[in-house]
C-alpha positions as a LaTeX table, in Angstrom:
\begin{tabular}{lrrr}
\hline
Residue & $x$ (\AA) & $y$ (\AA) & $z$ (\AA) \\
\hline
Met1 & 0.00 & 0.00 & 0.00 \\
Ser2 & 1.30 & 3.47 & $-0.87$ \\
Ile3 & 2.19 & 5.93 & 1.88 \\
Lys4 & $-0.71$ & 8.24 & 1.08 \\
Arg5 & $-3.21$ & 5.35 & 1.03 \\
Glu6 & $-1.89$ & 4.08 & 4.37 \\
Ile7 & $-2.20$ & 7.56 & 5.87 \\
Gln8 & $-5.78$ & 7.79 & 4.62 \\
Arg9 & $-6.53$ & 4.33 & 6.05 \\
Ile10 & $-5.13$ & 5.34 & 9.44 \\
Ala11 & $-7.19$ & 8.54 & 9.43 \\
Cys12 & $-10.36$ & 6.59 & 8.64 \\
His13 & $-9.60$ & 4.08 & 11.41 \\
Ile14 & $-9.17$ & 6.87 & 13.95 \\
Cys15 & $-12.37$ & 8.59 & 12.88 \\
Asp16 & $-14.29$ & 5.31 & 13.05 \\
Asn17 & $-13.27$ & 4.87 & 16.69 \\
Leu18 & $-12.82$ & 8.35 & 18.16 \\
Pro19 & $-15.04$ & 11.42 & 17.82 \\
Leu20 & $-12.92$ & 14.22 & 16.39 \\
Pro21 & $-13.41$ & 17.98 & 16.64 \\
Ala22 & $-14.33$ & 19.86 & 13.49 \\
Val23 & $-12.23$ & 22.54 & 11.81 \\
Arg24 & $-12.27$ & 25.91 & 13.57 \\
Glu25 & $-10.27$ & 27.87 & 11.02 \\
Leu26 & $-7.40$ & 27.86 & 8.56 \\
Leu27 & $-4.58$ & 30.21 & 9.55 \\
Leu28 & $-2.60$ & 31.58 & 6.61 \\
Pro29 & 0.24 & 34.10 & 6.26 \\
Pro30 & $-0.50$ & 37.28 & 4.28 \\
Leu31 & $-0.30$ & 37.07 & 0.51 \\
Ala32 & 2.21 & 39.91 & 0.31 \\
Gln33 & 4.99 & 37.90 & 1.95 \\
Asp34 & 8.37 & 37.17 & 0.30 \\
Arg35 & 7.60 & 34.15 & $-1.89$ \\
Lys36 & 11.24 & 32.98 & $-1.67$ \\
Ile37 & 10.76 & 32.14 & 2.02 \\
Asp38 & 9.18 & 28.84 & 3.04 \\
Glu39 & 5.80 & 29.61 & 4.55 \\
Phe40 & 3.34 & 27.57 & 6.57 \\
Gly41 & $-0.33$ & 27.73 & 7.43 \\
Phe42 & $-2.14$ & 25.85 & 10.19 \\
Leu43 & $-5.44$ & 24.03 & 10.25 \\
Leu44 & $-6.94$ & 24.57 & 13.71 \\
Leu45 & $-9.54$ & 22.20 & 15.14 \\
Glu46 & $-12.20$ & 23.27 & 17.63 \\
Asp47 & $-10.12$ & 21.96 & 20.56 \\
Gly48 & $-7.05$ & 23.97 & 19.52 \\
Ser49 & $-5.16$ & 21.09 & 17.88 \\
Ala50 & $-3.03$ & 22.58 & 15.11 \\
Gly51 & $-1.96$ & 20.90 & 11.88 \\
Pro52 & 0.87 & 22.68 & 10.04 \\
Leu53 & 0.82 & 22.74 & 6.25 \\
Tyr54 & 3.38 & 23.98 & 3.73 \\
Val55 & 1.88 & 26.71 & 1.53 \\
Ser56 & 4.81 & 27.64 & $-0.76$ \\
Leu57 & 4.23 & 25.09 & $-3.53$ \\
Gly58 & 2.98 & 26.80 & $-6.69$ \\
Glu59 & $-0.21$ & 28.79 & $-6.15$ \\
Thr60 & $-1.11$ & 27.01 & $-2.91$ \\
Leu61 & $-1.25$ & 30.13 & $-0.74$ \\
Pro62 & $-3.58$ & 32.25 & $-2.93$ \\
Arg63 & $-5.77$ & 29.20 & $-3.59$ \\
Leu64 & $-6.16$ & 28.51 & 0.12 \\
His65 & $-6.87$ & 32.18 & 0.86 \\
Arg66 & $-9.85$ & 31.96 & $-1.48$ \\
Leu67 & $-11.43$ & 28.97 & 0.26 \\
Arg68 & $-10.37$ & 29.46 & 3.90 \\
His69 & $-13.80$ & 30.74 & 5.01 \\
Glu70 & $-15.51$ & 27.61 & 3.65 \\
Leu71 & $-13.70$ & 25.29 & 6.06 \\
Arg72 & $-15.27$ & 26.15 & 9.42 \\
Gly73 & $-17.16$ & 23.14 & 10.80 \\
Val74 & $-15.75$ & 20.71 & 8.22 \\
Ala75 & $-14.72$ & 17.24 & 9.40 \\
Pro76 & $-10.93$ & 16.85 & 9.05 \\
Leu77 & $-11.32$ & 13.36 & 7.54 \\
Ser78 & $-13.14$ & 14.83 & 4.54 \\
Leu79 & $-9.97$ & 16.79 & 3.73 \\
Val80 & $-7.42$ & 13.98 & 4.24 \\
Thr81 & $-8.71$ & 12.08 & 1.21 \\
Ala82 & $-7.04$ & 14.62 & $-1.12$ \\
Leu83 & $-3.50$ & 13.80 & 0.09 \\
Gly84 & $-1.19$ & 13.35 & $-2.89$ \\
Asp85 & $-3.72$ & 15.00 & $-5.21$ \\
Ala86 & $-2.41$ & 16.63 & $-8.37$ \\
Asp87 & $-3.64$ & 19.97 & $-7.00$ \\
Pro88 & $-0.95$ & 21.04 & $-4.49$ \\
Ala89 & $-3.38$ & 23.26 & $-2.53$ \\
Ser90 & $-5.79$ & 20.36 & $-1.90$ \\
Ser91 & $-2.92$ & 18.03 & $-1.00$ \\
Ala92 & $-1.34$ & 20.57 & 1.36 \\
Leu93 & $-4.68$ & 21.06 & 3.10 \\
Ala94 & $-5.09$ & 17.28 & 3.36 \\
Leu95 & $-1.72$ & 16.95 & 5.09 \\
Gly96 & $-2.62$ & 19.80 & 7.45 \\
Ala97 & $-5.83$ & 17.97 & 8.34 \\
Phe98 & $-3.95$ & 14.72 & 9.05 \\
Asn99 & $-1.42$ & 16.63 & 11.15 \\
Ala100 & $-4.24$ & 18.24 & 13.14 \\
Leu101 & $-6.03$ & 14.97 & 13.89 \\
Ser102 & $-2.64$ & 13.39 & 14.69 \\
Gln103 & $-1.90$ & 16.09 & 17.25 \\
His104 & $-5.41$ & 15.71 & 18.69 \\
Leu105 & $-4.94$ & 11.95 & 19.14 \\
Met106 & $-1.50$ & 12.29 & 20.73 \\
Arg107 & $-2.87$ & 14.86 & 23.18 \\
Arg108 & $-5.92$ & 12.75 & 24.03 \\
Ala109 & $-3.66$ & 9.74 & 24.58 \\
Gly110 & $-1.32$ & 11.67 & 26.89 \\
Phe111 & 1.67 & 11.26 & 24.56 \\
Asp112 & 3.89 & 14.34 & 24.34 \\
Pro113 & 6.46 & 13.82 & 21.56 \\
Thr114 & 8.51 & 16.81 & 22.73 \\
Thr115 & 9.51 & 14.87 & 25.87 \\
Val116 & 11.20 & 12.11 & 23.85 \\
Pro117 & 15.00 & 12.41 & 24.32 \\
Gln118 & 16.99 & 13.00 & 21.16 \\
Arg119 & 19.07 & 10.03 & 20.04 \\
Gln120 & 22.75 & 10.36 & 19.23 \\
Arg121 & 23.24 & 10.54 & 15.48 \\
Ala122 & 25.84 & 8.38 & 13.80 \\
Ala123 & 28.75 & 10.12 & 12.10 \\
Val124 & 27.82 & 11.19 & 8.57 \\
Arg125 & 30.29 & 10.92 & 5.70 \\
Arg126 & 28.17 & 11.97 & 2.71 \\
Pro127 & 24.91 & 13.77 & 3.56 \\
Gly128 & 22.09 & 14.60 & 1.20 \\
Met129 & 19.14 & 16.96 & 1.28 \\
Val130 & 15.79 & 16.86 & $-0.45$ \\
Gly131 & 14.78 & 20.49 & $-0.29$ \\
Tyr132 & 17.28 & 23.12 & 0.81 \\
Phe133 & 17.80 & 23.58 & 4.56 \\
Pro134 & 19.99 & 26.72 & 4.94 \\
Pro135 & 21.07 & 26.35 & 8.61 \\
Leu136 & 22.05 & 22.71 & 8.09 \\
Ala137 & 23.82 & 23.53 & 4.82 \\
Glu138 & 25.85 & 26.21 & 6.58 \\
Arg139 & 26.98 & 23.68 & 9.20 \\
Tyr140 & 28.02 & 21.21 & 6.51 \\
Leu141 & 29.93 & 23.90 & 4.61 \\
Ala142 & 31.66 & 25.07 & 7.80 \\
Arg143 & 32.95 & 21.52 & 8.27 \\
Gly144 & 34.19 & 21.36 & 4.69 \\
Met145 & 31.71 & 18.62 & 3.80 \\
Glu146 & 30.41 & 17.87 & 0.32 \\
Phe147 & 26.68 & 17.17 & 0.09 \\
Val148 & 23.93 & 16.58 & $-2.45$ \\
Val149 & 20.89 & 18.86 & $-2.68$ \\
Ile150 & 17.79 & 17.79 & $-4.61$ \\
Glu151 & 15.78 & 20.97 & $-5.14$ \\
Lys152 & 12.95 & 21.68 & $-7.59$ \\
Asn153 & 13.62 & 25.42 & $-7.28$ \\
Pro154 & 17.39 & 25.73 & $-7.85$ \\
Ser155 & 17.35 & 29.52 & $-7.43$ \\
Arg156 & 16.97 & 28.91 & $-3.68$ \\
Val157 & 20.36 & 27.18 & $-3.49$ \\
Pro158 & 23.54 & 29.32 & $-3.41$ \\
His159 & 26.50 & 28.47 & $-5.60$ \\
Ala160 & 29.14 & 27.17 & $-3.21$ \\
Ala161 & 31.95 & 24.65 & $-3.29$ \\
Gly162 & 30.68 & 21.51 & $-1.65$ \\
Ile163 & 27.04 & 21.80 & $-2.77$ \\
Leu164 & 26.17 & 19.28 & $-5.48$ \\
Leu165 & 22.86 & 20.55 & $-6.84$ \\
Ser166 & 20.63 & 18.16 & $-8.78$ \\
Asp167 & 17.00 & 17.59 & $-9.73$ \\
Asp168 & 17.50 & 13.82 & $-10.01$ \\
Pro169 & 16.82 & 11.67 & $-6.89$ \\
Ala170 & 19.31 & 9.12 & $-8.25$ \\
Ser171 & 22.04 & 11.54 & $-7.11$ \\
Leu172 & 21.32 & 10.40 & $-3.53$ \\
Ala173 & 22.80 & 6.96 & $-4.26$ \\
Gly174 & 26.07 & 7.73 & $-2.47$ \\
Cys175 & 24.54 & 9.36 & 0.64 \\
Asp176 & 24.53 & 7.72 & 4.06 \\
Glu177 & 22.06 & 10.24 & 5.55 \\
Val178 & 19.30 & 12.17 & 3.79 \\
Ile179 & 17.38 & 15.07 & 5.33 \\
Cys180 & 14.08 & 15.30 & 3.47 \\
Thr181 & 11.42 & 17.99 & 3.38 \\
Ala182 & 7.90 & 16.94 & 4.37 \\
Ser183 & 6.60 & 18.66 & 1.23 \\
Thr184 & 7.39 & 15.34 & $-0.49$ \\
Leu185 & 4.18 & 14.10 & 1.16 \\
Ile186 & 2.26 & 16.89 & $-0.55$ \\
Asn187 & 3.64 & 16.31 & $-4.05$ \\
Asp188 & 3.64 & 12.53 & $-3.56$ \\
Thr189 & 7.36 & 12.05 & $-4.26$ \\
Leu190 & 8.54 & 10.55 & $-0.95$ \\
Glu191 & 8.42 & 6.97 & $-2.21$ \\
Glu192 & 10.56 & 7.93 & $-5.21$ \\
Ile193 & 13.08 & 9.53 & $-2.85$ \\
Leu194 & 13.15 & 6.46 & $-0.58$ \\
Ala195 & 13.69 & 4.18 & $-3.57$ \\
Ala196 & 16.69 & 6.28 & $-4.67$ \\
Cys197 & 18.42 & 6.09 & $-1.28$ \\
Pro198 & 20.87 & 3.22 & $-0.70$ \\
Pro199 & 19.67 & 0.54 & 1.76 \\
Glu200 & 22.22 & 1.52 & 4.40 \\
Ser201 & 21.23 & 5.21 & 4.42 \\
Ala202 & 18.94 & 6.84 & 6.98 \\
Leu203 & 16.24 & 9.21 & 5.74 \\
Ala204 & 14.99 & 11.83 & 8.20 \\
Leu205 & 11.69 & 13.43 & 7.21 \\
Thr206 & 11.55 & 16.81 & 8.87 \\
Gly207 & 9.64 & 20.07 & 8.98 \\
Pro208 & 6.38 & 21.40 & 10.41 \\
Ser209 & 4.37 & 19.50 & 7.78 \\
Ala210 & 5.70 & 16.22 & 9.22 \\
Ser211 & 3.77 & 16.75 & 12.49 \\
Cys212 & 1.73 & 13.60 & 11.90 \\
Leu213 & 1.34 & 10.07 & 13.19 \\
Pro214 & 4.43 & 8.46 & 11.63 \\
Asp215 & 3.22 & 4.84 & 11.35 \\
Ala216 & 2.99 & 4.86 & 7.54 \\
Leu217 & 6.34 & 6.63 & 7.25 \\
Phe218 & 8.20 & 4.18 & 9.47 \\
Ser219 & 6.65 & 1.26 & 7.59 \\
Ala220 & 7.94 & 2.74 & 4.33 \\
Gly221 & 11.51 & 2.98 & 5.63 \\
Val222 & 11.77 & 6.52 & 7.03 \\
Ala223 & 14.26 & 6.47 & 9.93 \\
Thr224 & 13.08 & 9.52 & 11.90 \\
Val225 & 10.23 & 12.02 & 11.67 \\
Gly226 & 10.55 & 15.56 & 13.01 \\
Gly227 & 7.59 & 17.87 & 13.55 \\
Val228 & 6.24 & 20.55 & 15.87 \\
Arg229 & 3.68 & 20.51 & 18.68 \\
Ile230 & 1.77 & 23.80 & 18.95 \\
Glu231 & 1.15 & 24.68 & 22.59 \\
Arg232 & $-0.16$ & 28.26 & 22.28 \\
Pro233 & $-2.78$ & 28.34 & 19.50 \\
Asp234 & $-3.90$ & 31.76 & 20.74 \\
Leu235 & $-0.48$ & 33.28 & 20.08 \\
Leu236 & $-0.20$ & 31.31 & 16.85 \\
Thr237 & $-3.34$ & 32.89 & 15.40 \\
Ala238 & $-2.02$ & 36.41 & 15.87 \\
Ala239 & 1.52 & 35.61 & 14.72 \\
Val240 & 0.46 & 33.94 & 11.47 \\
Ala241 & $-2.00$ & 36.73 & 10.64 \\
Arg242 & 0.79 & 39.31 & 10.99 \\
Gly243 & 3.27 & 37.23 & 9.03 \\
Asp244 & 5.50 & 37.06 & 12.12 \\
Thr245 & 7.56 & 34.15 & 13.39 \\
Trp246 & 5.51 & 31.55 & 15.24 \\
Ser247 & 8.46 & 29.59 & 16.65 \\
Gly248 & 7.57 & 30.58 & 20.22 \\
Cys249 & 4.11 & 29.02 & 19.90 \\
Gly250 & 5.30 & 25.42 & 20.08 \\
Arg251 & 8.19 & 23.00 & 20.40 \\
Lys252 & 9.97 & 20.83 & 17.86 \\
Tyr253 & 10.39 & 17.09 & 18.29 \\
Gln254 & 11.85 & 14.08 & 16.53 \\
Leu255 & 10.54 & 10.52 & 16.69 \\
Ser256 & 12.08 & 7.18 & 15.74 \\
Pro257 & 10.32 & 3.79 & 15.69 \\
Glu258 & 11.90 & 2.95 & 19.07 \\
Asp259 & 10.35 & 6.05 & 20.71 \\
Tyr260 & 6.88 & 5.94 & 19.21 \\
Pro261 & 4.08 & 3.82 & 20.74 \\
Gly262 & 2.11 & 3.37 & 17.51 \\
Val263 & $-1.39$ & 4.43 & 16.52 \\
Ala264 & $-3.07$ & 1.35 & 18.04 \\
Arg265 & $-1.71$ & 2.09 & 21.53 \\
Leu266 & $-2.43$ & 5.79 & 21.19 \\
Leu267 & $-6.01$ & 5.09 & 20.17 \\
Ala268 & $-6.49$ & 2.65 & 23.05 \\
Ala269 & $-5.15$ & 5.22 & 25.51 \\
Ala270 & $-7.37$ & 7.96 & 24.08 \\
Leu271 & $-10.47$ & 5.77 & 24.31 \\
Ser272 & $-9.75$ & 4.96 & 27.95 \\
Ser273 & $-9.19$ & 8.60 & 28.92 \\
Pro274 & $-12.00$ & 10.95 & 30.00 \\
Ser275 & $-13.53$ & 12.95 & 27.16 \\
Pro276 & $-12.14$ & 16.50 & 26.99 \\
\hline
\end{tabular}
């Protein structure tokens, strides 16, 4: 089963067993922002659970601005079915909906991913990136490392010795660690990326849009999944509307299969807990 189909199956299973809050609103940055900067919106549920979504693919942001007022009261499951759709706006919204219901379930189950201790990373000889991560790239360059960058928008990547820019996932064949943007879930390219990585490599899916239940990702061979847990949705609403940084509204986390209880245990814990 493909990753997107497994995610949709998991979402249906949760909704069949646990009443979920409806959508409260879709938070989006202003349209006048610098389009060269990665931007994120958030799908908020009635209980304050927040699902981040990447809005910088194509015309995703203006498309979502046009339909944002139609989403209040919508069931999140009805949006998840569009994950991997050819329309990037629909697919981004679908991932935001799955992230929101994922965060709701983890909260109901009493599982806080931000309390999971970070594991020691193995030494990396030849790193790769899918999507350009400037802070990480600067660290690699400072160490004199050579690394591969797969980027659909090459203008975002500076010309520098050590950066091997490509649009072909096959260029990852020599990498022992790959840091991958979660936007590959939106454009349905993650499986292609995984297939291009050598068996001994470790792929880390990271970014706000990866704030989901990682069962389908671990089953597909993803080594770690990094997301964000929003703890102050009130501050988030104001920050996103102004186009300001929202980093103080939540905390980042990273999960591996060893640290994650799995959707079955989370669902069982949520069902045994008092209703909110």
